[in-house]
Coordinates of C-alpha atoms in Angstrom, one line a residue:
M8 CA -11.9 1.9 -6.0
M9 CA -12.4 2.3 -10.0
L10 CA -15.1 3.8 -12.0
L11 CA -16.3 2.4 -15.1
C12 CA -18.2 5.0 -17.2
R13 CA -20.2 4.2 -20.4
G14 CA -21.7 7.3 -22.3
V15 CA -22.7 7.3 -26.2
G16 CA -21.0 4.1 -26.8
V17 CA -17.3 4.9 -25.5
W18 CA -16.0 3.1 -21.9
V19 CA -13.5 5.5 -20.1
W20 CA -11.6 4.2 -16.9
L21 CA -11.6 6.9 -14.3
A22 CA -9.8 6.8 -10.9
L23 CA -12.6 7.0 -8.3
L24 CA -11.7 10.0 -6.2
L25 CA -15.3 11.4 -5.6
A26 CA -17.5 11.1 -2.9
L27 CA -19.9 8.9 -4.6
P28 CA -22.4 6.8 -2.8
V29 CA -21.2 3.7 -4.2
R30 CA -22.1 0.1 -2.4
A31 CA -20.2 -2.7 -2.9
G32 CA -22.2 -6.2 -3.2
V33 CA -19.0 -8.4 -2.4
V34 CA -17.9 -8.0 1.4
V35 CA -14.6 -9.1 2.5
G36 CA -14.7 -10.7 5.6
S37 CA -11.9 -8.8 7.0
T38 CA -9.9 -5.4 7.0
R39 CA -6.5 -6.6 7.0
V40 CA -4.5 -10.4 6.2
V41 CA -1.4 -11.9 9.0
F42 CA -0.1 -14.6 6.8
P43 CA 2.1 -16.4 9.5
G44 CA 5.6 -17.5 8.4
D45 CA 5.2 -21.0 9.2
A46 CA 1.7 -21.3 7.8
E47 CA 1.1 -23.1 4.2
E48 CA -1.9 -21.1 3.4
V49 CA -4.3 -18.3 4.7
T50 CA -8.0 -18.0 3.8
L51 CA -10.4 -15.4 3.3
R52 CA -14.0 -15.4 3.3
L53 CA -15.9 -13.4 0.4
S54 CA -19.7 -12.8 0.7
N55 CA -21.9 -11.4 -2.3
Q56 CA -24.5 -9.4 -0.1
G57 CA -25.7 -7.6 -3.4
E58 CA -29.0 -8.6 -5.3
R59 CA -26.9 -9.5 -8.9
P60 CA -23.8 -11.9 -9.6
S61 CA -20.7 -10.2 -9.7
L62 CA -16.9 -11.1 -11.3
V63 CA -14.8 -11.0 -8.8
E64 CA -10.7 -10.7 -9.5
A65 CA -8.0 -11.1 -6.7
W66 CA -4.3 -10.4 -6.9
V67 CA -1.5 -9.2 -4.4
D68 CA 1.0 -6.3 -5.1
D69 CA 3.8 -4.7 -3.0
G70 CA 2.4 -1.2 -3.0
D71 CA 1.6 -0.2 -6.2
L72 CA -1.8 1.7 -6.2
H73 CA -2.4 1.3 -10.0
S74 CA -1.2 -2.3 -9.9
T75 CA -3.3 -4.9 -12.2
P76 CA -3.1 -8.8 -12.0
D77 CA -0.6 -8.5 -14.8
N78 CA 1.9 -6.2 -13.7
A79 CA 1.5 -7.0 -9.5
H80 CA 4.7 -8.0 -7.9
A81 CA 4.4 -9.6 -5.1
P82 CA 5.7 -13.3 -3.6
F83 CA 1.9 -14.5 -3.2
L84 CA -0.3 -16.3 -5.1
V85 CA -4.2 -16.0 -4.9
T86 CA -6.7 -18.8 -6.2
P87 CA -9.1 -18.7 -7.5
P88 CA -7.9 -15.6 -9.3
L89 CA -10.8 -14.7 -11.2
F90 CA -14.5 -16.2 -10.7
R91 CA -18.1 -15.4 -10.3
M92 CA -19.7 -14.7 -7.4
D93 CA -23.6 -15.5 -7.4
A94 CA -26.0 -13.2 -5.0
G95 CA -26.6 -14.6 -1.6
K96 CA -23.3 -16.7 -2.1
D97 CA -19.8 -17.1 -0.3
Q98 CA -16.6 -17.8 -1.4
S99 CA -13.2 -18.6 0.0
L100 CA -9.6 -16.8 -1.4
R101 CA -6.7 -19.0 -0.8
I102 CA -3.2 -17.0 -0.1
F103 CA -0.3 -19.2 -0.9
T104 CA 3.6 -17.8 -0.7
M105 CA 5.9 -18.3 -3.6
P106 CA 9.6 -18.8 -3.3
H107 CA 10.9 -15.6 -1.9
V108 CA 13.3 -14.7 0.8
F109 CA 11.4 -12.4 3.3
A110 CA 12.7 -10.5 6.0
A111 CA 13.5 -12.6 9.0
D112 CA 13.5 -9.9 12.0
R113 CA 10.6 -8.3 11.2
E114 CA 7.2 -8.4 9.4
S115 CA 7.0 -7.5 5.4
M116 CA 3.8 -5.9 4.4
F117 CA 1.8 -6.2 1.0
W118 CA -1.7 -5.7 -0.6
L119 CA -4.2 -7.7 -1.4
N120 CA -6.6 -6.5 -4.1
V121 CA -10.4 -7.5 -4.3
L122 CA -11.6 -6.3 -7.8
E123 CA -15.8 -6.6 -7.8
I124 CA -16.9 -6.4 -11.3
P125 CA -20.6 -6.3 -11.8
P126 CA -22.8 -7.5 -14.7
K127 CA -23.8 -5.3 -17.6
P128 CA -27.1 -3.5 -16.3
R129 CA -30.3 -4.1 -18.3
A130 CA -30.1 -0.4 -19.3
M131 CA -27.2 -1.3 -22.0
E132 CA -29.5 -3.4 -23.6
R133 CA -32.0 -0.4 -24.3
G134 CA -29.1 1.7 -25.6
V135 CA -29.3 4.1 -22.7
N136 CA -26.3 5.6 -21.2
F137 CA -25.2 4.3 -17.7
L138 CA -22.2 4.4 -15.1
Q139 CA -21.2 1.2 -14.1
F140 CA -18.9 1.0 -11.0
A141 CA -15.9 -1.6 -10.5
V142 CA -15.2 -1.6 -6.9
R143 CA -11.7 -2.5 -5.8
S144 CA -10.7 -3.3 -2.2
R145 CA -7.4 -3.0 -1.1
L146 CA -6.3 -4.9 2.4
K147 CA -3.0 -5.0 3.8
L148 CA -1.7 -8.1 3.9
F149 CA 1.3 -8.6 6.9
Y150 CA 3.9 -11.6 6.5
R151 CA 4.9 -12.6 9.7
P152 CA 8.1 -14.7 10.2
A153 CA 7.9 -17.2 13.1
G154 CA 9.6 -16.8 16.4
L155 CA 9.6 -12.9 16.1
H156 CA 10.2 -11.5 19.5
G157 CA 7.5 -10.2 21.4
D158 CA 3.6 -10.2 21.2
P159 CA 2.1 -8.2 18.3
A160 CA -0.7 -7.3 20.5
A161 CA 1.5 -5.4 22.7
A162 CA 3.8 -3.6 20.0
P163 CA 1.4 -0.3 20.7
T164 CA 2.4 -0.1 24.3
R165 CA 5.8 -0.1 23.2
L166 CA 5.5 2.6 20.9
R167 CA 8.1 5.7 22.5
W168 CA 7.0 8.9 22.1
R169 CA 8.4 12.3 22.1
R170 CA 8.6 16.1 21.2
A171 CA 10.2 17.2 18.0
G172 CA 10.8 20.6 16.2
G173 CA 9.4 23.6 17.5
G174 CA 12.7 25.1 18.5
D175 CA 13.1 27.8 15.6
P176 CA 10.7 30.1 13.9
G177 CA 9.2 28.1 11.1
D178 CA 9.6 25.0 12.7
S179 CA 6.3 23.3 13.3
P180 CA 6.2 21.1 16.7
M181 CA 5.4 17.7 15.9
L182 CA 4.9 14.2 17.7
E183 CA 7.6 11.8 16.9
L184 CA 7.4 8.1 17.8
V185 CA 9.6 5.3 17.5
N186 CA 8.7 1.8 17.0
P187 CA 11.1 -0.6 18.5
T188 CA 9.3 -3.7 17.6
P189 CA 9.2 -6.0 14.6
Y190 CA 5.5 -5.5 14.1
F191 CA 3.8 -2.7 11.9
V192 CA 1.8 -0.4 14.4
T193 CA -1.5 1.5 12.4
L194 CA -2.6 4.4 14.1
I195 CA -6.1 5.5 13.6
K196 CA -6.4 8.5 16.2
V197 CA -4.0 10.6 17.9
V198 CA -5.1 13.3 20.3
A199 CA -2.4 15.2 22.3
L200 CA -3.8 17.0 25.7
A201 CA -2.0 19.7 27.2
G202 CA -2.5 23.5 28.6
G203 CA -6.2 22.6 28.9
R204 CA -6.6 22.2 25.1
T205 CA -6.7 19.2 22.9
Y206 CA -4.8 18.8 19.5
T207 CA -5.9 16.2 16.8
G208 CA -2.7 15.0 15.4
D209 CA -1.9 13.2 12.1
T210 CA -2.4 9.2 11.4
D211 CA -0.3 7.0 9.8
M212 CA 1.5 3.5 10.0
V213 CA 4.9 3.0 11.7
A214 CA 6.9 0.3 10.4
P215 CA 9.0 -2.2 12.3
F216 CA 12.0 -0.9 13.6
G217 CA 10.9 2.5 12.1
H218 CA 9.8 6.3 13.5
L219 CA 7.9 8.8 12.3
R220 CA 6.6 12.5 12.7
L221 CA 2.8 13.8 13.3
A222 CA 1.6 17.1 13.0
L223 CA -0.8 18.6 15.6
A224 CA -3.6 20.4 14.1
G225 CA -3.4 24.1 15.8
L226 CA -0.1 23.6 18.0
S227 CA 2.3 26.4 17.2
S228 CA 4.5 26.1 20.0
W229 CA 5.1 23.4 22.7
P230 CA 3.2 23.9 25.8
A231 CA 4.5 23.9 29.5
G232 CA 4.2 20.5 31.5
V233 CA 3.3 17.3 31.0
M234 CA 1.6 16.4 27.4
R235 CA -0.9 13.7 27.7
I236 CA -1.6 11.3 24.2
E237 CA -4.6 9.2 24.0
F238 CA -4.4 6.9 20.8
E239 CA -6.1 4.2 19.0
T240 CA -4.5 1.3 16.8
V241 CA -5.9 -1.4 14.9
N242 CA -5.3 -5.1 16.0
D243 CA -4.8 -8.3 13.9
Y244 CA -8.6 -8.4 13.5
G245 CA -9.2 -5.2 12.5
A246 CA -10.7 -3.7 15.9
A247 CA -9.8 -0.7 17.4
V248 CA -7.5 -0.5 20.6
S249 CA -7.3 2.5 22.9
G250 CA -3.8 3.3 24.3
K251 CA -2.2 6.1 26.3
A252 CA 1.1 7.6 26.7
E253 CA 2.9 10.9 28.5
I254 CA 5.5 13.2 27.2
G255 CA 7.5 14.9 29.5
P256 CA 8.5 18.6 29.0

């Protein structure tokens, strides 16, 4: 999300890291995009639920948070890349791949950007200072090669959880998980239960055939006995899916 500020006739771009009550008028019809390797294109529906028209710009990047349509690097084409959306109207974005050698044995991840630029406020015509917000949504875009092994919906159930660290002073205990599948798995909730206590874990995304470690808040040493893990992941449709696992002593 970006903030465009006008005061005393000067425009200033700021990275919006503040908790400001900003509501986007243009709503994206999904929280993620999956591009099947055997598809010619995928579409994404946008809807302007605001009361005024907006200018919308869309592009794909390879992970650079500061990318713009002019310097973004990604093998995808979005059309239309720039368009006006009237209030109450819908618009479909069409996404195509460009010539590129994608990894054939696993998913690749990119980012779809949708930037909403509202019209100039009427206050500008009266010479009044104002704040104007340009809202950027960033959605994960997964390129999924055809013929990958296994079911992507089952990937979270195949995660392998284990204890890591905690053996030496200053070495904090952490959860380590391994993803043996060719699919990205996004964790949005991790809770560990052991010794009558509950520990909240960090959340993150584990790459295909990758691994990561997650800290557990309040855990200073490993408790005896079995540790139960309750977690939530996100499926292809953006819905939360619950899962459970156990880690032995």
